[in-house]
Structures are given as C-alpha cells and as structure tokens.
XYZ file of C-alpha atoms in Angstrom:
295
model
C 64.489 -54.758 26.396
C 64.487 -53.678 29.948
C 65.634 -50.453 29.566
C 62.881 -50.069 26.979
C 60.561 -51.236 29.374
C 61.530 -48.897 32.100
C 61.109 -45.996 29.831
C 57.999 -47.006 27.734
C 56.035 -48.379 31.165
C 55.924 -44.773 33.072
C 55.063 -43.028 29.713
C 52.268 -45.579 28.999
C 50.749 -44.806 32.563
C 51.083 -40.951 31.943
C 49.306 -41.208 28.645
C 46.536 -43.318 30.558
C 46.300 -40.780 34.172
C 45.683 -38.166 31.365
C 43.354 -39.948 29.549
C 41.671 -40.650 32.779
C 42.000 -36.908 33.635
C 40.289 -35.491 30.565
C 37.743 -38.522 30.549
C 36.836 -36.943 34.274
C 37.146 -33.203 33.113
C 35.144 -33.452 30.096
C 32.147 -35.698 32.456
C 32.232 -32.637 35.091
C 31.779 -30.302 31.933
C 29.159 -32.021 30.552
C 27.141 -32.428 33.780
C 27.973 -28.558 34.379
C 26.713 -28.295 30.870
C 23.610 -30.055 31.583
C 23.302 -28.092 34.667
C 23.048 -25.034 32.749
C 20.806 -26.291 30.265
C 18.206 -27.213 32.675
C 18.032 -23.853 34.570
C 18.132 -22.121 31.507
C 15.259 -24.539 30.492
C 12.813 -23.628 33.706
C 13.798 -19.714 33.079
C 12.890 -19.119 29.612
C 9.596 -21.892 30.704
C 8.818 -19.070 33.752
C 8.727 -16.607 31.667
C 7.486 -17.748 28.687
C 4.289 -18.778 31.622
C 4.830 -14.829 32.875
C 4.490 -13.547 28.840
C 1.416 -15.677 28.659
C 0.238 -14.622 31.487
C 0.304 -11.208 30.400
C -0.791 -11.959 27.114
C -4.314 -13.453 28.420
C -4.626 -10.512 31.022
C -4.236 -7.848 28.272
C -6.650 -9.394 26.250
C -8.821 -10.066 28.061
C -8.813 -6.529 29.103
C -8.994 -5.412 25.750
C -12.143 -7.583 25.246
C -13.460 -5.910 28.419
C -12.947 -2.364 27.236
C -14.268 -3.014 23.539
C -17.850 -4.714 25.246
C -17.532 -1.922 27.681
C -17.931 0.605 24.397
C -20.158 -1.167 22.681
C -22.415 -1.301 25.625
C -22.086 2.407 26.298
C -22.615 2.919 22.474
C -26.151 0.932 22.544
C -27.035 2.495 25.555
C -26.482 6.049 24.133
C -28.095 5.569 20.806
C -30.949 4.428 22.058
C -32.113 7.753 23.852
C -30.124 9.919 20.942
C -32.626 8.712 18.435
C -35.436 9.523 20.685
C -33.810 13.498 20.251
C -33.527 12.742 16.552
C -37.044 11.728 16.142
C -38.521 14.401 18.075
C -36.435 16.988 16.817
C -37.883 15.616 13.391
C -42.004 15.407 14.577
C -41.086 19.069 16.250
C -39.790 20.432 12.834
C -43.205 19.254 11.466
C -45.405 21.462 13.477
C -45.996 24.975 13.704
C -42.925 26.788 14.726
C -42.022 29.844 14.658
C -38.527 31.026 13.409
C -36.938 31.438 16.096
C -38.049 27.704 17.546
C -37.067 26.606 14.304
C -33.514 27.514 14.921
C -33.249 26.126 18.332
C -34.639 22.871 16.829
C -32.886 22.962 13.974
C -29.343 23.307 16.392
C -30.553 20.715 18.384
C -30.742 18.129 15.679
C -28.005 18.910 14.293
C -25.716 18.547 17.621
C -27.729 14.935 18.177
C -26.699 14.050 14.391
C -22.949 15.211 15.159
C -22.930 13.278 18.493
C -24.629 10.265 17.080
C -21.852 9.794 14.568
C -19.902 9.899 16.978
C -20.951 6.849 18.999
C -21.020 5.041 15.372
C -17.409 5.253 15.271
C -17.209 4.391 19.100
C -18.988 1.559 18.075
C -17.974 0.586 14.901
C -14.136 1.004 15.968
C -15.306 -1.313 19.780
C -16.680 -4.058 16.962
C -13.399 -3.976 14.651
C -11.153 -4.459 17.545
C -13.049 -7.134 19.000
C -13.193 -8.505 15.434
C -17.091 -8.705 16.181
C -17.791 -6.809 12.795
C -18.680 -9.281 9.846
C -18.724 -8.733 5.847
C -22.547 -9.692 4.383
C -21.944 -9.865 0.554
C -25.951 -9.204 -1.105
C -27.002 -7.724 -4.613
C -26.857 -3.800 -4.296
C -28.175 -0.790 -6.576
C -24.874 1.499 -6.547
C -26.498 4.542 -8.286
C -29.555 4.286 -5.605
C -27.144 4.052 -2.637
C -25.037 6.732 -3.851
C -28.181 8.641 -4.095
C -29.800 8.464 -0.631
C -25.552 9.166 0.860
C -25.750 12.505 -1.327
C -29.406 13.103 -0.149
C -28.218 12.833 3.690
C -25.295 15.446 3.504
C -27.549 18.271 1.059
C -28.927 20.543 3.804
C -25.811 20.478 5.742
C -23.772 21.428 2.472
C -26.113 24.191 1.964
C -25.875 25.101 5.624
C -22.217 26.239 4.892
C -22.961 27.011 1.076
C -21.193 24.358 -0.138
C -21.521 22.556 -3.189
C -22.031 18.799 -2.516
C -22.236 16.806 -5.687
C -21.977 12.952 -6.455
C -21.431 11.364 -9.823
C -21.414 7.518 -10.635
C -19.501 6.518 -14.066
C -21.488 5.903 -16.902
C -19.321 2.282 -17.052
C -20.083 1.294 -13.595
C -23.016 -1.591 -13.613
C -26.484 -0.882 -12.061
C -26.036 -4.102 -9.719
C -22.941 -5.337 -7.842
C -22.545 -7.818 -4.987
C -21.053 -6.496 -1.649
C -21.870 -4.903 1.917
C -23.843 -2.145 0.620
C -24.081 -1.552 4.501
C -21.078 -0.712 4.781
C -20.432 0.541 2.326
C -22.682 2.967 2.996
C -21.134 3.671 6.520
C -17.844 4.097 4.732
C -18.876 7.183 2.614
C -20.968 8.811 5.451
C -17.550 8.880 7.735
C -15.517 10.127 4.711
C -17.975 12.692 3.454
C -19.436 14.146 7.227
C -15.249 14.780 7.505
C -14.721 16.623 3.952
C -18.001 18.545 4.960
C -16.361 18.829 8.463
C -13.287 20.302 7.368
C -14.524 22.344 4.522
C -15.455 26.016 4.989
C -16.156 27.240 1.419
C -15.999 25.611 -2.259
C -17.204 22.273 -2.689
C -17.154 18.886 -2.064
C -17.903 16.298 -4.546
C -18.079 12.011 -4.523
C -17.229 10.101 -7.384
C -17.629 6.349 -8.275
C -15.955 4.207 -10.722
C -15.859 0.572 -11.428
C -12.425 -0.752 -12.342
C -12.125 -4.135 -14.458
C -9.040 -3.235 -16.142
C -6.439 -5.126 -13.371
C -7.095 -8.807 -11.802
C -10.408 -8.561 -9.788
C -13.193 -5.729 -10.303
C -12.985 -3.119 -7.917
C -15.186 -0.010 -6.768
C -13.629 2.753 -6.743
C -14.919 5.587 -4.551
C -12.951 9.493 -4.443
C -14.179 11.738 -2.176
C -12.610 15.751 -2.678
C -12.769 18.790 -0.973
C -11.749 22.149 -0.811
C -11.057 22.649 3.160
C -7.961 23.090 5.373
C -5.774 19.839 3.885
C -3.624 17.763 5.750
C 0.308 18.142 6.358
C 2.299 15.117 4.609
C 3.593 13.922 7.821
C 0.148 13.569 8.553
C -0.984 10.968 5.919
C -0.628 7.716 7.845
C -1.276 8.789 11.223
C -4.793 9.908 10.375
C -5.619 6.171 10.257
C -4.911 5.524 13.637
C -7.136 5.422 16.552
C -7.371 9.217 18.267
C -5.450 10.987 16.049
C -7.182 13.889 14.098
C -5.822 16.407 11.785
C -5.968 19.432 14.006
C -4.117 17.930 17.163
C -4.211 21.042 19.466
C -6.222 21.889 22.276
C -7.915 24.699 20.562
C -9.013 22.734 17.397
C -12.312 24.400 16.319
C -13.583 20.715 14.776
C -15.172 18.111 17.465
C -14.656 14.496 17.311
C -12.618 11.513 18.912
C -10.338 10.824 16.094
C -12.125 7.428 15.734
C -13.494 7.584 12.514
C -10.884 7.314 9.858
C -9.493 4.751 12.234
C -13.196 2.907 12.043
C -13.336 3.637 8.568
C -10.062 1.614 7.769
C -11.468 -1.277 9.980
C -13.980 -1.792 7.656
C -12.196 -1.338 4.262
C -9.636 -3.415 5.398
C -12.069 -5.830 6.501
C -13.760 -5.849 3.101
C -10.320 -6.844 1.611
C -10.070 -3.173 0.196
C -7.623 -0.289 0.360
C -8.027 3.274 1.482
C -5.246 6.145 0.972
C -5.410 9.881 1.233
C -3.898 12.451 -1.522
C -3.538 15.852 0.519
C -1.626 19.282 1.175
C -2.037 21.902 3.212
C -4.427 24.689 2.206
C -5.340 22.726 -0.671
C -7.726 19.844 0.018
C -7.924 16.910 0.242
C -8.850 13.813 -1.974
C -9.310 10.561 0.203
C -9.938 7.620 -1.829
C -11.671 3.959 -1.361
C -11.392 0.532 -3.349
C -13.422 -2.313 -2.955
C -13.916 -5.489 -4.183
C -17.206 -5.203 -5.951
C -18.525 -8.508 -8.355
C -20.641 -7.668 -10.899
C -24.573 -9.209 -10.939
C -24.687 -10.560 -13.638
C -28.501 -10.084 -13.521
C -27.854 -6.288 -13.504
C-alpha cells in the first residue's frame, strides 16, 4: 500500500498542477478573448458612427442640390413664359415675314429651353421624392388630342408626319394622373420629333384588360437615327443621351428619359425601349389606368 501510495500521490498532484494550469490558460484566453471582443466592439461602433456620418452629410447634400434645382427651375420659368407669351401676342400683330421668322425662332428656342427646365425640375422633384401621384377621372381621347395638337406645327416644321390614334376598345373615362400623364408623352414625343429628320412619327394608345390589373398602354414610333443596343438601359439614367459626343447636333441635358422614368415608375408603371440603329425607335409606356365606371 505504500508503494502504491508513493506512486499514485505525485501522479495525483500532476494531474491537479495541470488542471490548475489549463484552468489558468483557458481564464487568460478568455479575458484575451474578451479583450478582443470589446475593441472590435468600439471599432465597428466608430465606424458604423463615421458611415452615418457620411450617410446624413450626403444626403443632406443631395437634398441641398435637388432644392437648389428646383429653385433655379422656378426662377427660370417664370421669366421664360414671359418670352413665350410675348413671342405669342407678337405673332398676333402685323409682322412682316421676315419678323415673323425671327419670332417664330425665338419661340421656338424658349419652348426647347423651357422643356428643358421641366426635366430639371421634374428630375430635382423625383429625387427628392417631392413628386406625388393625384389619381382623378380623365378623358383619354381629349388628352391625347390637345398632346398631338402641341407637337403639329413642329412636325410640319421638319415635314413630318405626326399622327395619334386611341383604340377603338379603350374607354372614354379612366382614373389616373392625367397630369402626368400628359408630361410623360410630351418628353417621349418632343424626343422622337427630336431625333427624327424625315418619315413620321406616330402615338398609339391601347387599354389592356386581358392580364391581372388594366393597364394603358402608350407606343410612341419614329423613323429617326435609332439607338445602339448597348444603349437601351443607359438612356434611363440621369445625363446620358443617345448621341454622347461633343459634336452631337441635338441639345439637351440627358434628363428627360431619366425624368420620364421617375414618373412611370412612380405611377407603379413600366417603360422600355424597342430600337436599332438607323431604324427607329419604338419607346413604349404602361400604366395602371382603372376604368370609370361612369364613362
């Protein structure tokens, strides 16, 4: 028994130093651990503060520049349709040809520049999400009529054949923004008219029922210069245009398709663009559209 003793005893304490030895390894590991966690805990917290801070300074920048257009917008329409209605009241009087001209070229480079601040402003709006959807009772056929009224003269200025035609199936009154909707067709048309130098360039409305939801469906062709396939999606995107080079002959910011998609987007719609080079270009529009049932 004492021999057993003398062996077992030392053993015994050996098992228990090591015990004690990994009890004191595995503590300093754990507080090490802990350690860790903690700085790792105030770094990702700094910047997590730093990302926010960011965050709230680039918004608030964007905010700044979008009230920073619309103000400028405002400020510019107001004296642009001062030109516009003088240009009209000078029309009316007793010109001769030549002062026709001039005033006919100077109304029609206040028309091109105040679409232009529409889609500053319309694009300022849509980023600021300051734009809002106004559903009311609308007469398609007699909005569809005053759009193809507008763009007439400045077809026939480039002998161009502008024609709209509403479906014989599509109701007399629908709910929506006929506002916008409105806006929507100006944008798409002034470009087909923009980049179209001979042929035509017609507008055609249809009312789908056929799939869940009724939907207006607007297609707007031409015959002008087309656009490349690679080209298809970026058109939608703030200052991108279709002619890219610094020798473009067409004007414009490259704001208006992006302003255009704001809205449809906004209106819970979809807008998409069928195109090739050289061979036109059909961009079209659907809209959810509810059916009066008054109408």
């Amino acid at each position: 028994l004492g021999a057993v003793d003398f062996v077992v005893k030392p053993i015994s304490r050996m098992i228990l130093l090591a015990r004690v030895a990994t009890h004191l390894a595995l503590g300093a590991a754990t507080r090490e651990l802990k350690i860790q966690n903690v700085l790792l805990e105030q770094r990702v917290a700094e910047r997590t503060q730093k990302l926010a801070r960011a965050l709230f300074a680039a918004e608030a920048a964007n905010r700044a520049k979008s009230e920073f257009l619309r103000n400028m917008s405002h400020e510019l329409r107001t004296p642009m349709n001062g030109i516009l209605g003088m240009s009209d009241l000078l029309l009316s009087t007793g010109l001769d040809a030549e002062q026709r001209e001039f005033v006919g070229i100077l109304k029609n480079s206040a028309e091109a520049l105040s679409l232009v601040l529409t889609d500053i402003l319309t694009f300022a709006k849509a980023e600021a999400e300051g734009l809002v959807v106004e559903q009311g009772i609308f007469d398609v056929r007699e909005l569809i009529d005053k759009v193809h009224d507008m763009f007439l003269a400045r077809a026939a200025e480039k002998k161009l054949v502008c024609d709209c035609r509403v479906a014989p199936s599509t109701p007399a009154m629908l709910m929506g923004d006929a506002p916008h909707v409105r806006q929507i067709l100006l944008k798409l048309l002034d470009n087909a008219l923009k980049f179209t130098d001979q042929g035509r360039v017609s507008l055609d409305v249809m009312y789908d029922c056929s799939g869940p939801g009724e939907k207006l469906r607007f297609e707007i062709r031409d015959t002008g210069i087309g656009i490349a396939a690679n080209r298809h999606d970026a058109i939608f995107e703030p200052f991108t245009q279709v002619d890219g080079s610094l020798t473009r002959k067409h004007g414009g910011l490259g704001l208006g398709l992006a302003a255009t998609r704001h809205l449809v987007e906004l209106m819970n719609g979809t807008i998409g663009v069928e195109s090739e080079v050289g061979s036109g270009s059909l961009f079209w529009v659907e809209l959810p559209c509810g059916r009066d049932d008054r109408g």
